[in-house]
Coordinates of C-alpha atoms in Angstrom, one line a residue:
M97 CA -13.7 23.0 5.6
R98 CA -10.5 24.2 3.7
T99 CA -9.1 22.9 0.5
L100 CA -5.5 21.7 0.5
I101 CA -4.6 24.8 -1.5
E102 CA -6.1 27.1 1.3
V103 CA -4.1 25.0 3.8
L104 CA -0.8 25.6 1.9
R105 CA -1.6 29.4 1.8
D106 CA -2.5 29.6 5.5
N107 CA 0.5 27.6 6.5
A108 CA 2.9 30.0 4.9
V109 CA 2.8 32.3 7.9
H110 CA 4.6 29.5 9.9
T111 CA 8.2 30.3 9.0
D112 CA 9.5 27.9 11.7
R113 CA 8.0 24.8 10.1
S114 CA 9.2 22.7 7.3
V115 CA 9.2 19.3 5.6
T116 CA 12.6 17.5 5.3
F117 CA 13.7 15.2 2.5
V118 CA 16.6 12.8 2.9
R119 CA 18.2 12.0 -0.5
S120 CA 19.8 8.6 -1.4
N121 CA 23.2 10.0 -0.6
G122 CA 22.2 11.1 2.9
E123 CA 22.0 14.9 2.0
E124 CA 19.0 16.5 3.7
L125 CA 16.9 19.2 2.0
S126 CA 14.5 21.3 4.2
V127 CA 11.7 23.2 2.6
S128 CA 10.0 25.7 4.9
Y129 CA 6.2 26.1 4.8
P130 CA 6.5 29.6 3.2
D131 CA 8.7 28.1 0.5
L132 CA 6.4 25.2 0.0
W133 CA 3.6 27.6 -0.9
L134 CA 5.8 29.8 -3.1
T135 CA 7.3 26.8 -5.0
A136 CA 3.8 25.3 -5.5
R137 CA 2.6 28.6 -7.1
K138 CA 5.7 29.0 -9.3
R139 CA 5.5 25.5 -10.6
A140 CA 1.7 25.8 -11.0
H141 CA 2.3 28.8 -13.2
A142 CA 5.0 26.9 -15.3
L143 CA 2.6 24.0 -15.8
R144 CA -0.1 26.4 -17.1
S145 CA 2.5 28.0 -19.3
L146 CA 3.0 24.6 -21.0
G147 CA -0.6 24.8 -22.2
L148 CA -2.1 22.5 -19.5
A149 CA -5.5 23.7 -18.4
R150 CA -7.7 23.2 -15.3
G151 CA -8.9 19.6 -15.2
D152 CA -6.2 18.2 -17.5
R153 CA -4.3 15.2 -16.2
V154 CA -0.6 15.2 -15.7
A155 CA 1.4 12.0 -14.9
L156 CA 4.3 12.3 -12.5
I157 CA 7.2 9.8 -12.8
L158 CA 9.7 11.4 -10.4
P159 CA 12.1 9.1 -8.3
D160 CA 13.4 12.0 -5.9
P161 CA 10.8 12.6 -3.2
D162 CA 11.4 16.4 -3.1
E163 CA 10.8 16.8 -6.8
F164 CA 7.7 14.6 -6.6
V165 CA 6.1 16.4 -3.8
L166 CA 6.7 19.8 -5.0
T167 CA 5.4 19.0 -8.5
F168 CA 2.4 17.2 -7.1
L169 CA 1.5 20.2 -5.0
A170 CA 2.0 22.5 -7.9
A171 CA -0.3 20.5 -10.1
L172 CA -3.1 20.6 -7.5
T173 CA -2.5 24.4 -7.0
A174 CA -3.0 24.8 -10.8
G175 CA -6.3 22.7 -10.8
I176 CA -4.5 20.2 -12.9
V177 CA -5.3 16.6 -11.9
A178 CA -2.1 14.8 -10.9
V179 CA -1.7 11.1 -11.7
P180 CA 1.1 9.7 -9.4
M181 CA 3.1 6.8 -11.0
Y182 CA 5.9 4.7 -9.6
P183 CA 9.3 4.9 -11.3
P184 CA 10.9 1.8 -12.8
Q185 CA 12.3 -0.5 -10.2
T186 CA 14.6 -2.5 -12.3
L187 CA 15.5 -2.7 -16.0
A188 CA 14.9 -6.6 -15.8
K189 CA 11.1 -6.0 -15.5
L190 CA 10.8 -3.1 -18.0
E191 CA 8.3 -4.9 -20.2
A192 CA 5.8 -5.3 -17.3
Y193 CA 6.5 -1.8 -16.2
G194 CA 5.9 -0.5 -19.6
D195 CA 2.5 -2.2 -19.7
T196 CA 1.5 -0.5 -16.6
V197 CA 2.7 2.9 -17.7
R198 CA 0.9 2.7 -21.1
H199 CA -2.3 1.5 -19.3
V200 CA -2.4 4.3 -16.7
L201 CA -1.6 7.0 -19.3
A202 CA -4.3 5.8 -21.6
A203 CA -6.8 5.3 -18.7
S204 CA -6.2 8.8 -17.3
G205 CA -6.0 10.5 -20.6
A206 CA -2.9 12.3 -19.4
R207 CA -1.8 15.2 -21.7
A208 CA 1.8 15.2 -20.3
V209 CA 4.2 13.2 -18.1
V210 CA 6.8 14.9 -16.0
T211 CA 9.9 13.0 -15.4
T212 CA 13.7 13.2 -15.1
E213 CA 16.4 13.5 -17.8
A214 CA 17.6 10.1 -16.9
L215 CA 14.3 8.5 -17.5
R216 CA 13.2 10.5 -20.6
G217 CA 15.0 8.4 -23.1
M218 CA 13.6 5.2 -21.8
L219 CA 10.0 6.6 -21.6
E220 CA 10.1 7.9 -25.1
E221 CA 11.8 4.9 -26.7
H222 CA 10.4 1.9 -24.8
L223 CA 7.2 2.9 -23.0
L224 CA 5.3 5.6 -24.9
A225 CA 5.9 4.8 -28.6
G226 CA 5.7 1.1 -28.2
G227 CA 2.2 1.2 -27.0
G228 CA 0.8 3.9 -29.3
V229 CA 0.2 6.2 -26.4
K230 CA 1.7 9.2 -28.2
T231 CA -1.2 9.2 -30.5
H232 CA -3.7 8.6 -27.7
G233 CA -4.2 12.1 -26.4
G234 CA -0.8 13.3 -27.5
V235 CA 1.2 12.6 -24.3
R236 CA 4.1 15.2 -24.0
V237 CA 7.3 14.4 -21.9
V238 CA 8.2 17.3 -19.7
L239 CA 11.4 17.4 -17.8
E240 CA 11.3 18.5 -14.1
R241 CA 13.6 21.3 -14.7
E242 CA 11.2 22.8 -17.3
I243 CA 8.7 23.6 -14.6
H244 CA 11.1 25.1 -12.0
E245 CA 10.6 28.6 -13.4
A246 CA 8.5 30.3 -16.0
D247 CA 8.4 33.8 -17.2
G248 CA 5.4 36.1 -16.0
F249 CA 4.9 34.6 -12.6
D250 CA 2.6 36.8 -10.5
P251 CA 3.1 36.3 -6.7
D252 CA -0.3 37.9 -6.1
A253 CA -2.3 35.8 -8.4
D254 CA -5.4 33.9 -7.0
W255 CA -5.0 30.2 -6.8
S256 CA -8.1 28.5 -5.7
V257 CA -10.0 25.3 -6.3
E258 CA -13.4 24.0 -5.3
L259 CA -13.9 21.3 -2.7
D260 CA -15.7 19.0 -5.1
E261 CA -13.1 19.3 -7.9
T262 CA -11.0 16.2 -8.5
A263 CA -7.5 16.8 -7.0
F264 CA -5.8 13.6 -8.3
L265 CA -6.3 10.1 -9.6
Q266 CA -4.9 7.4 -7.3
F267 CA -4.6 4.3 -9.4
T268 CA -5.3 1.1 -7.5
S269 CA -2.4 -1.3 -7.0
G270 CA -3.7 -3.8 -9.5
S271 CA -3.5 -6.8 -7.0
T272 CA -7.0 -8.0 -8.1
S273 CA -7.6 -6.4 -11.5
S274 CA -6.2 -3.8 -13.9
P275 CA -5.4 -0.5 -12.1
K276 CA -8.3 1.9 -12.0
G277 CA -8.0 5.6 -11.3
V278 CA -9.8 6.5 -8.0
M279 CA -11.1 10.1 -8.3
V280 CA -10.0 11.8 -5.1
T281 CA -11.6 15.2 -4.5
F282 CA -10.4 18.1 -2.4
R283 CA -13.4 17.4 -0.1
N284 CA -12.3 13.8 0.3
L285 CA -8.8 14.9 1.2
A286 CA -10.0 17.5 3.7
V287 CA -12.3 15.1 5.4
N288 CA -10.0 12.1 5.6
S289 CA -7.0 14.3 6.6
H290 CA -9.1 15.5 9.6
A291 CA -10.1 12.0 10.5
I292 CA -6.6 10.7 10.4
M293 CA -4.8 13.7 12.2
F294 CA -7.5 14.7 14.7
D295 CA -10.0 11.9 15.2
G296 CA -7.4 9.0 14.9
L297 CA -4.0 10.4 16.0
R298 CA -5.3 13.3 18.1
S299 CA -2.4 15.1 16.7
T300 CA -0.8 18.6 17.8
P301 CA 1.8 20.7 16.0
E302 CA 4.3 19.1 18.4
D303 CA 4.0 15.8 16.5
R304 CA 6.7 14.9 14.1
G305 CA 6.2 12.3 11.2
V306 CA 8.9 10.0 9.8
S307 CA 8.1 8.1 6.5
W308 CA 9.9 5.9 4.0
L309 CA 6.7 5.0 2.3
P310 CA 6.4 5.4 -1.6
L311 CA 4.9 8.8 -2.3
Y312 CA 3.0 7.5 -5.4
H313 CA 0.7 5.6 -3.1
D314 CA -2.1 6.7 -0.9
M315 CA -0.4 5.8 2.5
G316 CA 2.7 7.7 1.8
L317 CA 1.1 10.5 -0.3
I318 CA -2.0 11.3 1.7
G319 CA -0.9 10.0 5.1
F320 CA 2.4 11.9 5.2
V321 CA 2.3 14.7 2.5
I322 CA -1.2 15.9 2.8
A323 CA -2.8 15.1 6.1
P324 CA 0.1 16.5 8.2
L325 CA -0.2 19.8 6.6
Y326 CA -3.7 20.2 8.0
A327 CA -2.3 19.7 11.6
L328 CA 1.0 21.7 11.1
V329 CA 2.9 18.4 11.7
Q330 CA 6.5 18.5 10.3
V331 CA 7.6 15.4 8.4
M332 CA 10.9 13.7 7.4
F333 CA 10.8 11.8 4.2
L334 CA 13.4 8.9 3.8
P335 CA 14.2 7.2 0.4
T336 CA 12.1 4.1 0.0
T337 CA 14.8 2.0 -1.6
A338 CA 17.3 3.1 1.3
F339 CA 14.9 1.6 3.9
I340 CA 14.7 -1.8 2.0
R341 CA 18.5 -1.9 1.8
R342 CA 19.1 -0.9 5.4
P343 CA 16.0 -0.9 7.6
S344 CA 17.9 0.7 10.4
I345 CA 17.6 4.2 8.8
W346 CA 13.9 4.2 9.7
L347 CA 14.3 3.8 13.4
D348 CA 17.5 5.9 13.4
A349 CA 15.6 8.8 11.9
I350 CA 12.8 8.4 14.5
H351 CA 15.5 8.7 17.2
R352 CA 17.3 11.7 15.5
F353 CA 14.2 13.6 14.4
R354 CA 12.3 12.7 17.7
G355 CA 9.5 11.3 15.5
T356 CA 6.1 10.7 17.1
I357 CA 4.2 9.2 14.1
T358 CA 5.1 6.7 11.5
F359 CA 3.3 4.1 9.4
A360 CA 4.3 1.0 7.5
P361 CA 3.0 -2.4 6.2
N362 CA 3.3 -5.5 8.2
F363 CA 6.4 -6.7 6.3
A364 CA 8.4 -3.7 7.4
Y365 CA 8.0 -4.5 11.0
A366 CA 9.2 -8.1 10.3
L367 CA 12.1 -6.8 8.3
A368 CA 13.2 -4.4 10.9
T369 CA 13.0 -6.8 13.8
R370 CA 15.1 -9.3 11.8
A371 CA 17.7 -7.1 10.1
V372 CA 18.5 -4.3 12.6
T373 CA 21.7 -5.3 14.6
E374 CA 22.4 -4.7 18.1
T375 CA 25.2 -2.2 17.2
Q376 CA 22.8 -0.2 15.0
A377 CA 20.2 0.0 17.7
A378 CA 22.7 0.9 20.5
G379 CA 21.9 4.3 21.9
W380 CA 18.5 4.8 20.2
D381 CA 15.8 6.4 22.3
L382 CA 12.5 5.5 20.8
S383 CA 10.4 6.7 23.7
C384 CA 9.2 9.6 21.6
M385 CA 7.2 7.4 19.3
R386 CA 3.5 7.4 20.1
A387 CA 1.8 6.1 16.9
L388 CA 3.4 3.1 15.1
G389 CA 0.7 2.7 12.4
C390 CA 0.4 -0.6 10.6
G391 CA -1.8 -1.2 7.6
A392 CA -1.9 -1.8 3.7
E393 CA -1.6 -5.6 4.0
P394 CA -2.6 -8.4 6.4
I395 CA -1.5 -7.6 10.0
Q396 CA 0.1 -10.4 11.9
A397 CA 0.0 -10.2 15.6
E398 CA 3.2 -12.2 16.1
V399 CA 5.0 -9.8 14.0
L400 CA 3.9 -6.7 15.9
R401 CA 4.5 -8.3 19.2
G402 CA 8.1 -9.3 18.1
F403 CA 8.8 -5.7 17.0
L404 CA 7.6 -4.3 20.3
T405 CA 9.6 -6.8 22.3
R406 CA 12.7 -6.3 20.2
F407 CA 13.0 -2.5 20.7
A408 CA 11.4 -2.3 24.2
K409 CA 14.8 -1.7 25.7
N410 CA 15.1 1.3 23.4
G411 CA 12.0 2.9 25.1
L412 CA 9.3 1.8 22.6
R413 CA 6.1 1.6 24.5
P414 CA 3.5 -1.2 23.7
E415 CA 0.8 1.4 23.5
S416 CA 2.4 3.0 20.5
I417 CA 1.3 0.3 18.1
L418 CA -1.7 1.4 16.0
P419 CA -3.2 -1.2 13.6
S420 CA -5.4 0.4 10.9
Y421 CA -7.4 -0.4 7.8
G422 CA -8.1 1.6 4.7
M423 CA -8.1 1.7 0.8
A424 CA -7.8 4.1 -2.0
E425 CA -11.5 4.0 -2.6
A426 CA -12.1 5.6 0.8
T427 CA -9.4 8.3 0.1
L428 CA -7.0 6.5 2.7
A429 CA -8.0 5.6 6.2
I430 CA -11.2 3.7 7.2
T431 CA -10.6 2.6 10.8
F432 CA -7.9 3.3 13.5
S433 CA -7.3 1.5 16.7
D434 CA -7.4 3.5 19.9
I435 CA -4.2 5.7 20.0
D436 CA -3.7 4.9 23.7
A437 CA -4.5 1.2 23.6
T438 CA -2.2 -1.8 23.5
L439 CA -2.4 -4.4 20.7
T440 CA -5.9 -6.0 20.7
T441 CA -6.4 -9.4 19.1
D442 CA -9.2 -12.0 18.8
R443 CA -8.6 -15.7 18.9
V444 CA -11.3 -17.5 16.9
D445 CA -12.2 -21.1 16.5
L446 CA -10.8 -22.3 13.1
M447 CA -13.7 -24.7 12.4
A448 CA -16.3 -21.9 13.1
M449 CA -14.5 -19.5 10.8
R450 CA -14.7 -22.0 7.9
A451 CA -18.5 -21.8 8.4
G452 CA -18.5 -18.0 8.5
M453 CA -18.7 -17.4 12.2
A454 CA -15.9 -15.8 14.3
K455 CA -16.7 -17.8 17.4
P456 CA -14.1 -17.2 20.3
A457 CA -11.7 -20.1 20.6
A458 CA -11.6 -22.1 23.9
D459 CA -8.7 -21.5 26.1
G460 CA -5.8 -23.6 25.0
A461 CA -7.5 -24.6 21.8
A462 CA -5.0 -25.6 19.2
A463 CA -7.2 -25.1 16.1
A464 CA -7.5 -21.3 16.6
L465 CA -6.7 -18.2 14.5
E466 CA -5.5 -14.9 15.9
L467 CA -6.7 -11.8 14.2
V468 CA -5.7 -8.2 14.9
A469 CA -8.3 -5.6 15.7
C470 CA -8.1 -2.7 13.2
G471 CA -10.2 -0.3 15.3
R472 CA -13.4 1.7 14.7
S473 CA -14.8 3.8 11.9
F474 CA -14.3 7.6 12.2
P475 CA -17.1 10.1 13.2
G476 CA -19.5 10.7 10.3
H477 CA -18.7 7.3 8.7
E478 CA -20.4 3.9 9.1
I479 CA -19.2 0.4 8.6
S480 CA -21.4 -2.6 8.0
V481 CA -20.6 -6.3 7.4
V482 CA -22.8 -7.7 4.7
A483 CA -23.7 -11.2 3.3
P484 CA -23.7 -11.9 -0.4
D485 CA -27.5 -11.5 -0.5
G486 CA -27.2 -7.9 1.0
T487 CA -28.2 -8.8 4.5
H488 CA -26.4 -6.6 7.1
L489 CA -24.9 -9.1 9.6
E490 CA -24.7 -9.2 13.4
D491 CA -21.4 -9.2 15.4
R492 CA -19.1 -12.1 14.7
Q493 CA -20.7 -13.0 11.5
V494 CA -18.2 -12.9 8.5
G495 CA -19.2 -10.9 5.5
E496 CA -17.9 -8.3 3.1
V497 CA -17.0 -4.9 4.6
W498 CA -19.1 -2.0 3.4
L499 CA -18.5 1.7 4.1
R500 CA -20.3 4.9 3.8
G501 CA -19.4 8.5 4.6
P502 CA -17.7 11.6 3.2
S503 CA -14.3 9.9 2.9
V504 CA -15.7 7.6 0.2
T505 CA -14.5 8.9 -3.2
V506 CA -16.9 9.5 -6.2
G507 CA -15.7 6.4 -8.2
Y508 CA -13.2 5.3 -11.0
F509 CA -12.3 7.8 -13.7
N510 CA -14.0 6.8 -17.0
E511 CA -15.2 3.5 -15.5
P512 CA -18.9 3.7 -15.0
A513 CA -19.6 0.0 -14.8
S514 CA -16.9 -0.6 -12.2
T515 CA -17.9 2.5 -10.3
E516 CA -21.5 1.2 -10.1
D517 CA -20.3 -2.3 -9.0
T518 CA -18.2 -0.9 -6.2
F519 CA -19.9 2.4 -5.1
G520 CA -23.4 1.9 -6.2
G521 CA -26.3 2.0 -3.7
G522 CA -24.7 4.5 -1.4
W523 CA -22.1 2.1 0.1
L524 CA -18.5 1.4 -0.8
R525 CA -18.2 -2.4 -1.3
T526 CA -14.5 -3.0 -0.2
G527 CA -14.2 -6.6 -1.4
D528 CA -12.7 -7.4 1.9
L529 CA -14.0 -10.0 4.2
G530 CA -14.2 -9.3 7.9
Y531 CA -16.4 -9.0 11.1
L532 CA -17.3 -6.7 13.9
A533 CA -16.8 -7.7 17.6
D534 CA -17.1 -5.1 20.5
G535 CA -17.2 -2.3 17.9
Q536 CA -13.8 -3.3 16.5
L537 CA -13.2 -4.4 12.9
Y538 CA -11.4 -7.5 12.0
I539 CA -10.2 -8.2 8.5
C540 CA -10.0 -11.8 7.3
G541 CA -8.9 -11.4 3.6
R542 CA -10.2 -10.6 0.1
A543 CA -13.6 -12.1 -0.8
K544 CA -12.5 -13.1 -4.3
D545 CA -9.4 -14.8 -3.0
L546 CA -11.3 -17.2 -0.6
I547 CA -10.4 -20.7 -1.0
I548 CA -13.5 -23.0 -0.8
L549 CA -12.9 -26.7 -0.2
G550 CA -15.7 -29.1 0.5
G551 CA -18.0 -26.2 1.4
K552 CA -15.5 -24.8 4.0
N553 CA -13.9 -21.4 3.8
Y554 CA -10.1 -21.0 3.9
Y555 CA -8.2 -17.8 3.9
P556 CA -5.1 -17.7 1.6
Q557 CA -3.3 -15.4 4.1
D558 CA -3.5 -18.2 6.8
V559 CA -1.9 -20.7 4.5
E560 CA 0.7 -18.2 3.2
R561 CA 1.7 -17.3 6.9
I562 CA 2.3 -21.0 7.5
V563 CA 4.3 -21.6 4.2
S564 CA 6.6 -18.7 5.0
R565 CA 7.7 -20.2 8.3
V566 CA 9.0 -23.4 6.5
D567 CA 12.7 -23.5 6.4
G568 CA 13.8 -23.0 2.8
I569 CA 10.9 -20.8 1.7
R570 CA 11.7 -17.1 1.4
D571 CA 9.7 -15.2 4.1
G572 CA 6.5 -13.7 2.6
Q573 CA 7.3 -14.8 -0.9
C574 CA 4.4 -17.1 -1.5
V575 CA 0.8 -17.3 -2.7
A576 CA -2.0 -19.7 -2.1
F577 CA -5.1 -20.1 -4.3
S578 CA -7.5 -22.6 -5.5
R579 CA -7.9 -24.1 -9.0
L580 CA -10.0 -26.8 -10.8
D581 CA -8.8 -30.3 -10.9
A582 CA -9.5 -32.9 -13.7
S583 CA -13.0 -33.6 -12.3
G584 CA -14.0 -29.9 -12.0
G585 CA -13.5 -29.8 -8.2
E586 CA -11.6 -27.2 -6.3
Q587 CA -8.0 -27.9 -5.1
A588 CA -5.6 -25.8 -3.1
V589 CA -2.3 -24.7 -4.7
V590 CA 0.8 -23.0 -3.3
V591 CA 3.4 -21.1 -5.4
A592 CA 6.5 -20.1 -3.4
E593 CA 10.0 -18.6 -3.9
C594 CA 12.6 -20.9 -2.4
R595 CA 16.2 -20.8 -1.4
K596 CA 16.9 -24.2 -2.9
S597 CA 14.3 -26.5 -4.7
T598 CA 14.0 -30.0 -3.5
P599 CA 11.2 -32.6 -3.3
E600 CA 11.7 -32.6 0.5
L601 CA 10.9 -28.9 0.7
S602 CA 7.7 -29.3 -1.2
Q603 CA 6.7 -32.2 1.1
A604 CA 7.6 -30.1 4.2
V605 CA 5.3 -27.3 3.0
M606 CA 2.4 -29.8 2.5
R607 CA 2.8 -31.3 6.0
A608 CA 3.0 -27.9 7.7
V609 CA -0.2 -26.6 6.0
R610 CA -2.0 -29.8 6.7
A611 CA -1.0 -29.9 10.4
E612 CA -1.9 -26.3 11.2
V613 CA -5.1 -25.5 9.1
G614 CA -6.1 -29.0 7.9
V615 CA -5.8 -28.2 4.2
Q616 CA -4.4 -30.9 1.9
L617 CA -2.4 -29.0 -0.8
A618 CA -2.8 -30.5 -4.2
E619 CA 0.4 -28.8 -5.5
V620 CA 3.5 -27.0 -4.2
I621 CA 5.3 -25.3 -7.0
L622 CA 8.7 -23.7 -6.2
I623 CA 9.7 -20.8 -8.3
K624 CA 12.9 -18.7 -8.8
R625 CA 13.8 -16.0 -6.5
G626 CA 12.3 -12.6 -7.4
T627 CA 9.7 -14.0 -9.8
L628 CA 6.6 -13.7 -7.5
A629 CA 4.2 -11.2 -9.1
K630 CA 3.7 -8.2 -6.9
T631 CA 2.1 -4.7 -7.2
S632 CA 4.2 -1.5 -7.0
S633 CA 3.2 -1.3 -3.3
G634 CA 4.4 -4.9 -2.6
K635 CA 1.2 -6.7 -2.5
V636 CA 1.1 -10.3 -3.9
R637 CA -0.9 -10.7 -7.1
R638 CA -2.6 -14.0 -6.4
R639 CA -4.7 -14.1 -9.6
E640 CA -1.7 -13.1 -11.8
M641 CA 0.2 -16.0 -10.3
K642 CA -2.6 -18.3 -11.0
R643 CA -2.9 -17.1 -14.5
R644 CA 0.9 -17.7 -15.0
L645 CA 0.5 -21.3 -13.6
E646 CA -2.4 -22.0 -16.0
T647 CA -0.6 -20.6 -19.0
G648 CA 2.7 -22.1 -18.3
E649 CA 4.6 -18.9 -17.6
L650 CA 6.0 -19.6 -14.1
E651 CA 9.8 -19.6 -13.8
L652 CA 10.5 -22.8 -11.9
A653 CA 13.3 -23.0 -9.3
V654 CA 16.2 -25.3 -10.5
A655 CA 17.1 -28.2 -8.2
E656 CA 20.8 -27.9 -7.6
D657 CA 21.1 -31.5 -6.7
K658 CA 19.4 -32.8 -9.8
G659 CA 21.9 -31.7 -12.3
G660 CA 20.0 -28.5 -13.3
V661 CA 16.7 -30.3 -13.9
A662 CA 13.6 -28.8 -12.1
P663 CA 11.8 -31.4 -9.9
P664 CA 8.2 -32.1 -10.8
P665 CA 5.6 -30.5 -8.6
V666 CA 4.1 -32.5 -5.8
P667 CA 1.0 -34.2 -7.2
S668 CA -2.6 -34.1 -5.8
R669 CA -4.1 -37.2 -4.2
S670 CA -6.0 -37.8 -7.5
G671 CA -2.6 -37.9 -9.3
V672 CA -3.4 -34.8 -11.4
F673 CA -0.3 -32.8 -12.3
P674 CA -0.3 -29.1 -13.4
P675 CA 0.5 -28.6 -17.1
L676 CA 4.1 -28.5 -18.3
L677 CA 5.5 -25.0 -17.5
S678 CA 7.6 -23.1 -20.0
G679 CA 10.7 -21.5 -18.5
A680 CA 11.8 -24.7 -16.7
S681 CA 15.4 -25.3 -17.4

């Protein structure tokens, strides 16, 4: 088993292979495998010259993908623990971003942060000094150009690391709690990369990857920077923001680069299906694509089918779709669907699911839920579905998904209590609800997000999917959760971004949810566009939105037809209204 550093060294003999970075202006930069290894060593030497020692943590806030990847590999080559961090998305949300930066720097104990000249002033003035981080471990701001070269570089120096050393800290998204630093070792990377590239994708050096995924998150970083190096697979990296603005660049790159492997969350397939025009798609040949991976958020069968149908005339094969499941605590990937199979789904009886049983729905049954199969665990790994009392359940019984095997990481950095809660007893407790059927894993949702009404279980994702289809609600921009009413009972609530706030829209949401899943919503609260709380990877933060509702921090949408006065939320049947919300205008 080789460390990533050994892979970089061994790959340097392949002068004909490279990674390609597409910049925001469309310029392409190709870095050959020999140059990748040389640059990693030069920058590793420069980092050491700054006084950073083996095992020190260095944070990376680098918007340009080429600078991020080259500096990340350099840190690992030097035995310095990298801490990937996302750059600021917008100045409008700088306060929340600053809170995250200060938390991650303090939690990781980073000695330095490598960033750009453009971000340096903001980091020093608004993010570091404000939270007292400069006195917490003495964080030093280092410009990317400072590590491009350093005196005294020895090309023959020995750069080596041990398999059980920590390679980097992958901070969790923070969708369910404060971000925690997952300690990913070189052994974890080697095992999971092999599982992804060889067990899952059955990859060869003839494959080509295309990715617009953020590189500071595990799917983009491990899935497309690290794992492909183990299989000599060349990759083209696209700017994440460019994809969001113009989704066609993703499929256009697959056509031009003859990409065979790509991954994206569910929302990206929906966005591309909706936003790509016939003119943009004309002339594309997508028959080269053999692995359209989907993961990182709930997978909707109708979205994947719509994407496959939309681009079938461009040569896209139905067998190319590849639902998967993973999480940072398992390095990245936990299950893959069969690389040669078409989309597999399971229609289950809605009433039975509320009782914790995934009973197949009768043909033609209206009260049914369709779930996507996420595949099987990798060789050397084991999945079990477990009840709250620790009982390992049989097929089609819903419980928490547990995993054990060499991809499971060693825990959270400096978080012994959380590590014991999640990793104790030899199993990784994922916190996700799911079930097994015919060896395939089906994910239902997060255990802590479950809505329980009258002793019956409801999954917020099912409610949110219905709400998103209501005309006037922004697609995917909503959350469902439960809260206590005046009598101490549970009631279901929806908070959603809307195009225009009206009482009729709130009523339409309530009718749709009641008709399709039988849930009587107590409240429908319409908020301003762009104010739904999300993680840096785009996951909705249900608990944060619940907190904002309870503390009066939601930014209500203004009803245009009411003279600028926000309409009251729709009351529950008991007549209980939510507290008056600040920010209403």
